[in-house]
Coordinates of C-alpha atoms in Angstrom, one line a residue:
M30 CA 112.3 127.0 112.6
E31 CA 109.5 129.3 111.4
T32 CA 111.3 129.9 108.1
Q33 CA 111.5 126.1 107.5
A34 CA 107.8 125.7 108.4
V35 CA 106.8 128.4 105.8
Q36 CA 109.1 126.9 103.2
A37 CA 107.5 123.5 103.8
C38 CA 104.0 124.9 103.4
I39 CA 104.9 126.7 100.2
T40 CA 106.6 123.5 98.9
L41 CA 103.5 121.5 99.6
L42 CA 101.3 124.1 97.9
A43 CA 103.5 124.1 94.8
A44 CA 103.4 120.3 94.7
F45 CA 99.7 120.1 95.2
A46 CA 99.0 122.8 92.6
A47 CA 101.0 121.2 89.9
G48 CA 99.7 117.7 90.8
Y49 CA 96.1 118.9 90.8
L50 CA 96.5 120.5 87.3
L51 CA 98.0 117.3 85.9
R52 CA 95.3 115.2 87.5
R53 CA 92.5 117.4 86.1
A54 CA 94.2 117.1 82.7
G55 CA 93.9 113.3 82.9
V56 CA 97.6 112.5 83.2
P57 CA 98.2 109.1 84.7
G58 CA 99.7 109.4 88.1
G59 CA 99.2 113.1 87.8
M60 CA 99.4 113.9 91.5
M61 CA 102.7 112.2 92.0
L62 CA 104.3 113.4 88.8
G63 CA 102.9 117.0 89.2
G64 CA 104.1 117.0 92.8
I65 CA 107.6 116.2 91.7
L66 CA 107.6 118.8 88.8
G67 CA 106.0 121.5 91.0
T68 CA 108.5 121.1 93.8
A69 CA 111.4 120.9 91.4
G70 CA 110.2 124.0 89.6
Y71 CA 109.8 125.9 92.8
N72 CA 113.2 124.8 94.0
L73 CA 114.8 125.8 90.7
L74 CA 113.2 129.3 90.9
T75 CA 113.9 130.0 94.5
G76 CA 116.2 127.3 96.0
C77 CA 113.9 127.2 99.0
A78 CA 112.0 123.9 98.7
F79 CA 112.0 122.1 102.0
M80 CA 110.4 119.0 103.4
S81 CA 111.3 117.6 106.9
S82 CA 112.0 114.0 107.7
A83 CA 108.9 113.9 110.0
A84 CA 106.7 115.0 107.1
R85 CA 108.3 112.3 104.9
L86 CA 107.5 109.7 107.6
C87 CA 103.8 110.8 107.8
L88 CA 103.3 110.9 104.1
Q89 CA 104.8 107.5 103.5
S90 CA 102.8 106.1 106.4
V91 CA 99.6 107.4 104.9
A92 CA 100.4 106.1 101.5
G93 CA 101.1 102.6 102.8
G94 CA 98.1 102.8 105.1
F95 CA 95.9 103.6 102.1
L96 CA 97.0 100.4 100.4
G97 CA 96.6 98.3 103.5
A98 CA 93.2 99.7 104.4
S99 CA 91.8 98.8 101.0
L100 CA 92.0 95.1 101.9
D101 CA 89.2 93.4 103.9
R102 CA 88.5 89.9 105.3
K103 CA 87.1 88.7 102.0
D104 CA 90.4 89.5 100.3
W105 CA 92.4 87.6 102.9
R106 CA 90.2 84.5 102.5
K107 CA 90.9 84.4 98.8
L108 CA 94.7 84.2 99.2
P109 CA 95.0 80.4 99.7
R110 CA 93.1 79.8 96.4
L111 CA 95.4 82.2 94.6
A112 CA 98.7 80.7 95.9
F113 CA 99.9 79.3 92.6
P114 CA 99.0 82.4 90.5
L115 CA 100.7 84.5 93.1
L116 CA 103.9 82.4 92.9
V117 CA 103.9 82.7 89.1
I118 CA 103.4 86.5 89.3
F119 CA 106.1 86.8 91.9
L120 CA 108.7 84.8 90.0
G121 CA 107.8 86.5 86.7
L122 CA 108.0 90.0 88.1
L123 CA 111.3 89.2 89.9
C124 CA 112.9 87.9 86.8
S125 CA 111.7 90.8 84.6
D126 CA 112.8 93.4 87.1
L127 CA 116.3 91.9 87.4
A128 CA 116.5 91.7 83.6
I129 CA 115.3 95.3 83.1
G130 CA 117.6 96.6 85.8
F131 CA 120.6 94.9 84.3
L132 CA 119.8 96.2 80.8
I133 CA 119.3 99.8 82.1
T134 CA 122.6 99.8 83.8
K135 CA 124.3 98.6 80.6
V136 CA 122.8 101.2 78.3
S137 CA 122.6 104.2 80.7
P138 CA 124.5 105.9 83.4
L139 CA 121.9 105.1 86.1
D140 CA 123.1 103.2 89.1
G141 CA 121.9 99.7 90.0
I142 CA 119.4 100.7 92.7
T143 CA 117.7 103.3 90.5
A144 CA 117.6 100.9 87.5
L145 CA 116.1 98.1 89.6
T146 CA 113.5 100.4 91.2
A147 CA 112.5 101.9 87.9
G148 CA 111.7 98.4 86.6
I149 CA 109.4 97.5 89.5
A150 CA 105.9 96.8 88.1
G151 CA 104.2 98.9 90.7
G152 CA 102.2 102.2 90.9
I153 CA 103.7 105.5 90.1
N154 CA 102.3 106.9 93.3
D155 CA 104.1 104.3 95.5
I156 CA 107.4 103.3 93.7
P157 CA 109.1 106.7 93.9
L158 CA 108.5 106.8 97.6
I159 CA 110.2 103.4 98.0
A160 CA 113.0 104.5 95.7
E161 CA 113.6 107.6 97.8
E162 CA 113.9 105.4 100.9
L163 CA 116.3 103.0 99.2
R164 CA 118.5 106.0 98.3
A165 CA 117.7 105.7 94.6
D166 CA 117.1 108.7 92.3
A167 CA 113.4 109.1 93.0
G168 CA 112.9 111.8 90.3
K169 CA 114.3 109.6 87.5
V170 CA 112.4 106.6 88.9
A171 CA 109.2 108.6 88.7
V172 CA 109.8 109.6 85.1
L173 CA 110.6 106.0 84.0
Q174 CA 107.6 104.7 85.9
F175 CA 105.4 107.3 84.2
V176 CA 106.6 106.1 80.8
R177 CA 106.0 102.5 81.9
L178 CA 102.5 103.4 82.9
L179 CA 101.8 105.1 79.5
V180 CA 103.0 102.0 77.7
G181 CA 100.9 99.8 79.9
I182 CA 97.8 101.8 79.4
G183 CA 98.3 102.5 75.7
L184 CA 99.8 99.3 74.4
F185 CA 99.1 96.3 76.7
P186 CA 95.3 96.4 76.5
V187 CA 95.5 96.2 72.7
L188 CA 97.9 93.3 72.8
I189 CA 95.7 91.5 75.4
R190 CA 92.7 91.9 73.2
L191 CA 94.6 90.5 70.2
L192 CA 96.0 87.6 72.2
A193 CA 92.8 86.7 74.1
G194 CA 90.4 87.4 71.3
S195 CA 87.1 89.2 71.5
P196 CA 84.9 88.5 74.5
G197 CA 82.4 86.7 72.3
S198 CA 84.9 84.3 70.7
T199 CA 85.1 82.0 73.7
G200 CA 81.4 81.5 73.9
R201 CA 81.2 82.8 77.4
G202 CA 80.4 86.4 76.7
R203 CA 81.8 89.4 78.4
P204 CA 82.6 88.7 82.1
K205 CA 80.5 90.6 84.6
A206 CA 82.3 93.5 86.2
P207 CA 82.9 93.0 89.9
A208 CA 80.8 95.2 92.2
R209 CA 82.5 98.2 93.6
K210 CA 83.9 97.7 97.1
D211 CA 82.6 100.5 99.3
M212 CA 84.8 101.6 102.2
P213 CA 83.3 102.0 105.6
G214 CA 83.0 105.7 106.0
S215 CA 83.0 106.3 109.8
A216 CA 85.4 108.9 111.3
P217 CA 86.6 106.5 114.1
G218 CA 87.5 104.0 111.4
M219 CA 89.5 106.5 109.5
A220 CA 91.2 107.7 112.7
G221 CA 92.1 104.2 113.6
A222 CA 93.5 103.4 110.2
L223 CA 95.6 106.5 110.2
L224 CA 96.9 105.8 113.7
A225 CA 97.7 102.2 112.8
S226 CA 99.5 103.4 109.6
L227 CA 101.6 105.9 111.5
L228 CA 102.6 103.4 114.2
G229 CA 103.4 100.8 111.6
G230 CA 105.5 103.4 109.6
I231 CA 107.4 104.3 112.8
A232 CA 108.0 100.6 113.5
G233 CA 109.2 99.9 110.0
K234 CA 111.6 102.8 110.2
L235 CA 113.0 101.7 113.6
L236 CA 113.5 98.1 112.3
G237 CA 115.6 99.5 109.5
I238 CA 114.2 97.3 106.7
P239 CA 114.1 98.5 103.1
A240 CA 111.0 100.5 102.5
G241 CA 110.1 99.8 106.1
R242 CA 107.8 102.8 106.5
L243 CA 105.6 101.9 103.5
I244 CA 105.6 98.2 104.3
G245 CA 105.0 98.7 108.1
S246 CA 102.1 101.1 107.6
M247 CA 100.5 98.9 104.9
L248 CA 100.7 95.8 107.1
S249 CA 99.5 97.6 110.2
A250 CA 96.5 99.2 108.4
A251 CA 95.6 95.9 106.9
A252 CA 95.8 94.2 110.3
F253 CA 93.7 96.9 111.9
R254 CA 90.9 96.5 109.3
F255 CA 91.1 92.8 109.5
V256 CA 90.7 92.8 113.3
A257 CA 88.3 95.7 113.7
G258 CA 86.3 95.0 110.6
A259 CA 86.4 98.7 109.7
G260 CA 88.9 101.3 108.8
F261 CA 89.6 103.4 105.7
I262 CA 91.7 106.2 104.3
P263 CA 90.0 108.3 101.6
P264 CA 91.9 109.0 98.4

């Protein structure tokens, strides 16, 4: 047991060191990508990389809780007015993911679950966690999501500018940037959000639903902040 604990600590240090270096270098999703590369490199060199299932539950719960705790009551009140755009986005993303997954399986040896997960238009810090829980190849999903992120950052803004025109062409001028949403920074609020996230992650795991740990922690953290009016998880 002590050997596994030491191996888990070294694995975390290798993941954090590589992730921190990539993050400082400005690589998109550097913490997630570096964590995967650092752990893989350590395991290739020593064969001793280890991470327990309990640590996986805690990490996925915190990741889901971070997303859920970023929502407040003002965000929930906006949902009815955004019903139609949300429906359009949902159907568009569903169709595009199915098409991308189908094409990937036709032109590559990747299995269907890995291909479909790689095509999800989500964050590189969250999708590999979901992929791992769905028994997909999380490493390949992370690489494909990284490429998708680079294309999104490097190409799409240029295309949007060309399609939408310059801000002054519509006569409305440049839209005012929204004010930064500050998180309530109390220690009890953070402890409550973390506890809610962990309980939600455990509930999601027990229910056995796909990506249940992330979804359960996200919903429970969002519910805690909505009810308590406070709660945050720092990046």
